[in-house]
Amino acid sequence: MAAKKDIFSGSVKISQAKGLRGEISVPGDKSISHRSVMLGSIADGVTEVTGFLEGEDNLSTIGAFRSMGISIDAPGHGKVVIHGKGMDGLREPEDIIDAGNSGTTTRLLTGILSAQPFFSVITGDSSLRKRPMKRVVEPLIKMGARISGRKGGSLLPLAITGARLKGVYYKTPVASAQLKSALLLAGIYADGETAIEEPERSRDHTERMLKLFGAYVKTKGNSVIVNSTKRLNGCKIKIPGDISSAAFFVAGALITSGSELLIKDVGVNPTRTGVINILKKMGGSIEILNEREASGEPVADILVKSSRLKGVEVNWQELLSAIDEFPIICVAAAFAEGTTRITGAGELRVKESDRIAVMSGSLSSIGVKNKEEKEGITIEGLGTIEAEGGEVESHGDHRIAMSMAMAGLKCRKGVSISGAASVDVSFPGFFKTLSGVTVL
Ligand code: S3P
């Protein structure tokens, strides 16, 4: 066992290890899981989902739709059955909707709620209540939505009084799939056409799934158009493993010296594979095998072998399709030869934690020199020099906890992570999966 759990302090210690060997699969894709419940609920008929991620964020989405009268069976093992009630089938929730830690639940749901003929209030935990909502609220108001919230609608809780929406053309100031998806989901309820143009293309799971449910969606370059939609049809959805969860194991296998790891059935949508491209650019031996398609999404197996990584420059264009992998890329950079500089990453400051500040502090705590910058970080890779290790905090951020766990595999004294239970947000069973493939 590489992972030792201290149930009293909620901390987990990861010890130095020789490598990661064997075969694993990772839980279902978080983004796709959210969308399957949202679209399944407003579709006609039954939607049967397999591979659903039973993480806390996705359970928040299920809870929200149940509170609006949708019957959802979730017997476990990734199976979820949603008894959709059609585009007009949601009813007013009797209480506040609690989105927990989930930005995706909040922002996408705000799009749907804006178009319902009822009143609703949405809020979340202390991290979510700090995250920016204006980016979604402002364009929705342009579509006719009636939303108010703290600081002029910038912060949760948001109170939404349903309204009749009209389609708009909107150029987003930031490439964000949550923003784009909120507008697309409002757009299918709005009169006429809704066109969204992004500065760069964000992940496209909503577009793919809307098509699967029979909606009209047109994409061209960085633009997407949807039309007023009368009906979505319930369907069967097979969700692939989350590449964002696989990424921890890809990096963990690369940085440890005796690794050969096969990760089965991972989603490899090109709007999400930035982490593979960046780790390959660092010299990582990563093979994408057995490529196929399931429910409109590309899927493959990933074979990773230990590699001597080198420091690289990473810009925003490269990072956009690896937006959630910033923490684990920082860990890979910490053990690479030479300097890695990540730039243009200001968005990382408004995730589940300020990931630039938190990663800078966490790397310093284990003995890795780095410099926090306004929109990025510079990391002096240790190369063949051993890291000391130490104690770090998750800051309630699941991806920080899992990234620092992988760093522990390479540290002389290992790494203790407090607040490690946060991994349940997106990867329940993370420490068990890690223990199963760790070679001490
Ligand atoms: C997500 C979009 C991204 C990502 C988040 C999930 C989604 O957020 O970081 O984990 O499912 O649409 P932004 O839209 O804020 O970039």
XYZ file of C-alpha atoms and ligand atoms in Angstrom:
456
model
C 0.000 0.000 0.000
C 1.500 3.322 -1.002
C -1.466 5.251 0.402
C -2.096 5.377 4.160
C -5.280 7.114 5.246
C -5.468 8.960 8.553
C -9.198 9.062 9.241
C -8.799 11.596 12.047
C -6.980 14.364 10.248
C -8.400 13.450 6.844
C -4.872 13.275 5.528
C -3.272 10.695 3.261
C 0.449 9.973 2.970
C 1.870 8.868 -0.347
C 5.299 7.247 -0.103
C 8.101 7.207 -2.613
C 7.588 4.441 -5.183
C 9.447 2.778 -8.023
C 6.665 3.046 -10.534
C 3.097 2.426 -11.630
C 2.520 -0.903 -13.367
C -0.510 -2.744 -14.654
C -3.867 -1.900 -16.146
C -6.521 0.463 -14.803
C -9.662 2.227 -15.863
C -10.731 5.593 -14.498
C -14.246 6.826 -13.600
C -16.506 8.359 -16.234
C -16.001 11.810 -17.716
C -17.283 14.511 -15.375
C -18.286 17.002 -18.083
C -20.169 14.402 -20.129
C -21.860 12.969 -17.010
C -23.305 16.403 -16.103
C -24.625 16.941 -19.595
C -26.235 13.481 -19.766
C -28.445 14.288 -16.743
C -29.291 17.786 -17.959
C -30.291 16.787 -21.476
C -31.875 13.503 -20.323
C -34.119 15.448 -17.928
C -35.455 17.821 -20.576
C -35.728 15.148 -23.277
C -38.832 13.102 -24.012
C -38.605 9.503 -22.831
C -35.956 7.524 -21.040
C -32.200 8.171 -21.215
C -30.021 5.271 -20.120
C -26.487 6.158 -19.122
C -23.571 3.823 -18.430
C -20.124 4.894 -17.220
C -21.649 7.798 -15.252
C -19.275 9.446 -12.779
C -20.723 9.067 -9.289
C -18.588 11.920 -7.956
C -19.940 14.640 -5.692
C -20.199 17.231 -8.487
C -22.368 14.978 -10.631
C -24.512 13.973 -7.674
C -25.222 17.705 -7.251
C -26.573 17.790 -10.801
C -28.756 14.729 -10.160
C -30.028 16.346 -6.930
C -30.910 19.562 -8.770
C -33.021 17.789 -11.396
C -34.709 15.544 -8.833
C -35.711 18.713 -6.975
C -37.369 19.853 -10.207
C -39.532 16.731 -10.379
C -37.386 14.465 -12.564
C -37.231 10.829 -11.570
C -33.639 9.580 -11.817
C -32.571 6.039 -10.889
C -28.936 5.761 -9.866
C -28.429 2.168 -8.721
C -24.612 2.492 -8.782
C -21.744 1.092 -10.906
C -22.092 4.041 -13.285
C -25.635 3.226 -14.346
C -28.149 6.067 -14.363
C -31.651 6.091 -15.835
C -33.316 9.450 -16.358
C -37.066 9.610 -16.940
C -37.151 12.772 -19.031
C -40.280 14.954 -18.990
C -39.622 16.986 -22.111
C -38.499 20.584 -22.688
C -41.405 21.935 -20.607
C -41.460 19.225 -17.943
C -39.381 20.771 -15.128
C -41.280 22.104 -12.110
C -40.362 24.815 -9.634
C -37.950 23.509 -6.955
C -39.404 24.025 -3.471
C -36.032 24.948 -1.991
C -32.710 26.475 -2.953
C -30.668 24.332 -5.382
C -27.307 23.482 -3.803
C -24.634 22.895 -6.462
C -21.973 22.026 -3.851
C -18.506 22.502 -5.355
C -19.638 22.244 -8.965
C -19.105 25.144 -11.361
C -20.458 23.109 -14.269
C -23.749 22.367 -12.472
C -24.160 26.036 -11.591
C -23.323 27.665 -14.876
C -25.074 25.226 -17.217
C -28.131 25.056 -14.974
C -28.353 28.862 -14.875
C -28.817 28.714 -18.658
C -31.666 26.202 -18.384
C -33.334 27.883 -15.375
C -33.381 31.267 -17.120
C -35.889 29.867 -19.607
C -38.252 28.073 -17.163
C -41.621 29.536 -16.189
C -40.744 29.526 -12.471
C -38.543 31.005 -9.758
C -35.365 29.342 -8.554
C -32.314 30.092 -6.431
C -28.936 28.408 -6.865
C -25.982 28.447 -4.505
C -22.957 26.336 -3.577
C -20.097 25.797 -1.129
C -17.640 28.475 0.009
C -15.326 27.871 -2.979
C -18.156 28.067 -5.530
C -19.562 31.207 -3.894
C -16.283 32.977 -4.735
C -16.237 31.985 -8.423
C -17.242 34.458 -11.174
C -20.820 34.167 -12.447
C -21.085 37.480 -14.318
C -19.640 35.890 -17.449
C -22.813 33.738 -17.656
C -25.327 36.171 -16.158
C -24.493 39.083 -18.477
C -25.172 37.332 -21.826
C -28.226 35.538 -20.406
C -29.663 38.934 -19.436
C -29.028 40.039 -23.046
C -31.218 37.061 -24.056
C -33.998 38.381 -21.782
C -33.227 36.450 -18.573
C -34.100 37.914 -15.167
C -31.276 37.061 -12.784
C -30.002 38.758 -9.681
C -27.267 37.816 -7.264
C -24.630 39.128 -4.898
C -22.407 41.919 -6.247
C -24.767 42.707 -9.119
C -25.099 39.086 -10.221
C -21.363 38.361 -10.072
C -21.538 35.890 -7.205
C -23.799 33.121 -5.888
C -26.476 32.798 -4.716
C -28.293 33.659 -7.939
C -32.061 34.169 -7.978
C -33.654 33.434 -11.351
C -37.142 34.410 -12.404
C -37.937 32.493 -15.566
C -38.554 34.518 -18.712
C -39.160 34.129 -22.433
C -35.726 34.306 -24.050
C -34.692 35.495 -27.496
C -31.716 34.238 -29.487
C -28.646 36.479 -29.704
C -25.259 36.605 -31.353
C -22.669 36.719 -28.549
C -18.907 36.943 -28.740
C -17.538 35.531 -25.476
C -14.641 37.395 -23.819
C -13.137 34.096 -22.647
C -13.023 30.557 -24.087
C -15.112 28.680 -21.525
C -17.180 25.564 -22.169
C -19.327 26.312 -19.139
C -20.214 29.735 -20.513
C -20.761 28.459 -24.064
C -22.896 25.559 -22.792
C -25.050 27.800 -20.577
C -25.872 29.901 -23.639
C -26.497 26.866 -25.852
C -28.883 25.376 -23.278
C -30.690 28.716 -22.959
C -30.539 28.973 -26.760
C -32.562 25.807 -27.390
C -35.396 27.423 -25.387
C -35.031 30.892 -26.956
C -36.946 32.276 -29.938
C -34.903 32.216 -33.141
C -31.224 31.486 -33.468
C -28.459 31.734 -30.841
C -24.912 32.096 -32.155
C -21.855 32.023 -29.893
C -18.342 32.891 -30.984
C -15.381 32.103 -28.728
C -11.840 33.535 -28.941
C -10.576 29.926 -28.999
C -12.498 26.686 -29.095
C -13.399 25.207 -25.706
C -14.456 21.587 -25.078
C -17.403 20.624 -27.289
C -19.281 17.950 -25.290
C -22.523 19.966 -25.221
C -22.580 20.341 -29.004
C -21.918 16.616 -29.503
C -24.567 15.559 -26.991
C -27.205 17.982 -28.264
C -26.801 16.324 -31.684
C -27.171 12.889 -30.071
C -30.505 14.009 -28.580
C -31.618 15.223 -32.029
C -31.114 18.999 -31.740
C -29.918 21.174 -34.605
C -26.367 22.382 -33.889
C -24.032 23.946 -36.418
C -20.348 24.518 -35.684
C -17.900 26.482 -37.795
C -14.428 27.341 -36.493
C -14.878 28.822 -33.040
C -18.609 29.501 -33.550
C -21.679 27.439 -32.649
C -25.297 28.009 -33.619
C -28.426 26.433 -32.111
C -32.078 27.004 -32.942
C -35.215 27.118 -30.882
C -35.919 23.425 -30.228
C -39.309 21.804 -29.633
C -38.179 18.348 -28.619
C -35.128 16.325 -27.576
C -35.280 12.529 -27.745
C -34.087 10.396 -24.832
C -31.271 8.031 -25.820
C -28.580 5.611 -24.637
C -25.235 7.125 -23.656
C -21.988 5.311 -22.929
C -19.633 7.681 -21.092
C -15.870 7.170 -21.541
C -13.285 7.435 -18.740
C -12.328 11.000 -17.861
C -9.054 12.066 -19.473
C -8.672 14.613 -16.661
C -8.620 11.707 -14.159
C -6.406 9.560 -16.396
C -3.954 12.480 -16.583
C -2.810 11.963 -12.962
C -1.829 8.388 -13.744
C -0.247 9.322 -17.080
C 2.002 11.841 -15.354
C 2.626 9.563 -12.342
C 3.797 6.779 -14.661
C 6.013 9.121 -16.677
C 7.892 10.590 -13.698
C 8.569 7.310 -11.863
C 11.358 5.138 -13.236
C 9.861 1.636 -13.446
C 6.443 2.276 -14.956
C 4.379 0.705 -17.670
C 0.679 1.467 -17.313
C -2.305 0.841 -19.587
C -5.337 3.060 -18.984
C -8.413 1.626 -20.713
C -11.425 3.351 -22.282
C -10.462 7.008 -21.925
C -12.237 9.840 -23.759
C -9.849 11.411 -26.263
C -11.980 14.237 -27.627
C -9.442 16.589 -29.314
C -10.765 19.535 -27.279
C -9.524 17.669 -24.171
C -6.246 16.022 -25.172
C -3.979 19.004 -24.510
C -2.387 17.213 -21.568
C -1.242 14.362 -23.823
C 0.228 16.845 -26.311
C 2.036 18.808 -23.587
C 3.429 15.698 -21.844
C 4.554 14.313 -25.233
C 6.267 17.630 -25.964
C 8.100 17.153 -22.639
C 9.365 13.815 -23.987
C 6.723 11.501 -22.501
C 6.244 8.034 -23.984
C 2.462 7.947 -24.453
C 0.690 5.803 -27.042
C -2.960 6.183 -27.995
C -4.254 2.719 -28.910
C -7.458 1.150 -30.176
C -9.174 4.441 -31.116
C -12.943 4.152 -31.526
C -16.156 6.132 -30.978
C -18.928 5.819 -28.381
C -22.045 8.022 -28.167
C -20.472 10.649 -30.434
C -17.202 10.897 -28.460
C -13.767 9.502 -29.420
C -12.413 6.853 -27.010
C -9.047 5.033 -26.771
C -6.671 3.152 -24.481
C -3.535 4.974 -23.307
C -0.201 3.208 -22.786
C 2.394 5.114 -20.742
C 6.011 4.246 -19.980
C 8.538 5.952 -17.669
C 10.283 8.784 -19.478
C 12.958 11.398 -18.883
C 10.967 14.575 -19.220
C 12.380 17.963 -20.172
C 11.117 21.451 -19.340
C 9.037 23.249 -21.994
C 7.157 26.482 -22.693
C 3.362 26.124 -22.522
C 1.057 28.904 -23.744
C -2.702 29.475 -23.318
C -3.567 27.951 -26.729
C -1.906 24.701 -25.686
C -3.315 24.823 -22.175
C -6.949 25.466 -23.158
C -7.524 21.805 -24.046
C -5.716 20.883 -20.801
C -7.375 23.518 -18.611
C -8.036 21.143 -15.705
C -4.598 19.541 -15.988
C -2.553 22.582 -14.959
C -1.773 21.114 -11.487
C -0.567 17.766 -12.809
C 1.421 19.421 -15.613
C 3.146 21.465 -12.877
C 4.029 18.190 -11.108
C 5.446 16.686 -14.324
C 7.475 19.899 -14.798
C 8.782 19.662 -11.214
C 10.493 16.350 -12.026
C 11.595 17.241 -15.568
C 15.100 18.339 -16.560
C 15.226 22.143 -16.975
C 12.747 24.983 -16.728
C 9.045 24.919 -17.625
C 7.203 28.189 -18.155
C 3.405 28.241 -18.338
C 1.912 31.547 -19.556
C -1.496 33.079 -20.280
C -3.164 30.952 -17.615
C -5.074 33.648 -15.657
C -8.260 31.497 -15.769
C -6.564 29.056 -13.403
C -6.952 31.595 -10.599
C -10.762 31.173 -10.622
C -11.071 27.385 -10.514
C -11.949 25.289 -7.425
C -8.969 27.063 -5.836
C -6.503 29.666 -7.115
C -4.527 26.900 -8.783
C -1.536 29.092 -9.704
C -0.997 30.224 -6.096
C -1.798 26.821 -4.595
C 0.507 24.871 -6.938
C 3.303 27.371 -6.421
C 2.995 26.975 -2.628
C 2.615 23.175 -2.783
C 5.705 22.721 -4.962
C 7.721 24.988 -2.654
C 6.603 22.874 0.336
C 8.116 19.729 -1.191
C 11.345 21.427 -2.233
C 10.725 22.410 -5.855
C 11.838 25.925 -6.814
C 9.259 27.914 -8.723
C 8.043 31.449 -9.333
C 4.381 32.372 -9.287
C 3.463 34.837 -12.035
C 0.300 36.861 -12.589
C -0.900 34.559 -15.356
C 1.261 31.494 -14.924
C 4.227 29.882 -13.265
C 7.896 29.116 -13.885
C 9.139 25.823 -12.469
C 12.770 24.771 -12.082
C 12.608 21.036 -12.763
C 14.643 18.771 -10.477
C 15.685 16.335 -13.210
C 17.731 13.613 -11.560
C 17.946 15.395 -8.178
C 15.626 13.895 -5.540
C 12.807 15.958 -4.026
C 12.498 16.085 -0.265
C 8.705 15.880 0.110
C 6.638 17.174 3.019
C 3.140 18.226 3.948
C 0.642 19.963 1.692
C -3.017 20.941 1.819
C -5.621 20.222 -0.830
C -7.329 23.599 -0.235
C -10.551 21.643 -0.817
C -9.497 21.192 -4.449
C -9.698 17.621 -5.770
C -7.177 18.151 -8.551
C -4.588 19.623 -6.175
C -4.938 16.578 -3.884
C -4.480 14.094 -6.759
C -1.611 16.012 -8.358
C 0.319 16.220 -5.098
C -0.329 12.510 -4.484
C 1.514 11.784 -7.746
C 4.331 14.104 -6.647
C 4.606 11.997 -3.464
C 5.677 8.985 -5.547
C 8.873 10.885 -6.407
C 9.753 12.368 -3.006
C 12.299 10.876 -0.577
C 10.020 11.398 2.434
C 6.790 11.092 0.469
C 3.997 13.684 0.607
C 1.189 13.997 3.184
C -1.943 15.616 1.834
C -4.517 17.025 4.244
C -8.093 17.416 3.047
C -7.516 14.429 0.778
C -11.212 13.469 0.800
C -11.752 16.217 -1.787
C -10.779 13.629 -4.437
C -14.389 12.381 -4.166
C -15.513 15.416 -6.158
C -14.315 13.812 -9.386
C -12.517 10.530 -8.610
C -14.032 8.414 -5.842
C -11.655 5.491 -5.276
C -8.593 7.421 -6.448
C -6.330 6.212 -3.618
C -7.471 2.601 -4.073
C -6.713 2.732 -7.799
C -3.310 4.254 -7.032
C -2.471 1.606 -4.423
C -3.437 -1.128 -6.884
C -0.746 -0.181 -9.419
C 2.005 1.239 -7.200
C 5.302 -0.670 -7.141
C 7.167 0.176 -3.933
C -16.028 22.343 -17.863
C -15.383 23.423 -18.403
C -14.145 23.989 -17.858
C -13.466 23.034 -16.902
C -14.441 22.416 -15.933
C -15.500 21.645 -16.671
C -17.286 21.864 -18.474
O -14.459 25.173 -17.133
O -12.444 23.686 -16.202
O -13.775 21.529 -15.045
O -17.731 20.744 -18.144
O -17.842 22.580 -19.293
P -14.507 26.640 -17.835
O -15.671 26.676 -18.733
O -14.642 27.586 -16.678
O -13.206 26.789 -18.553
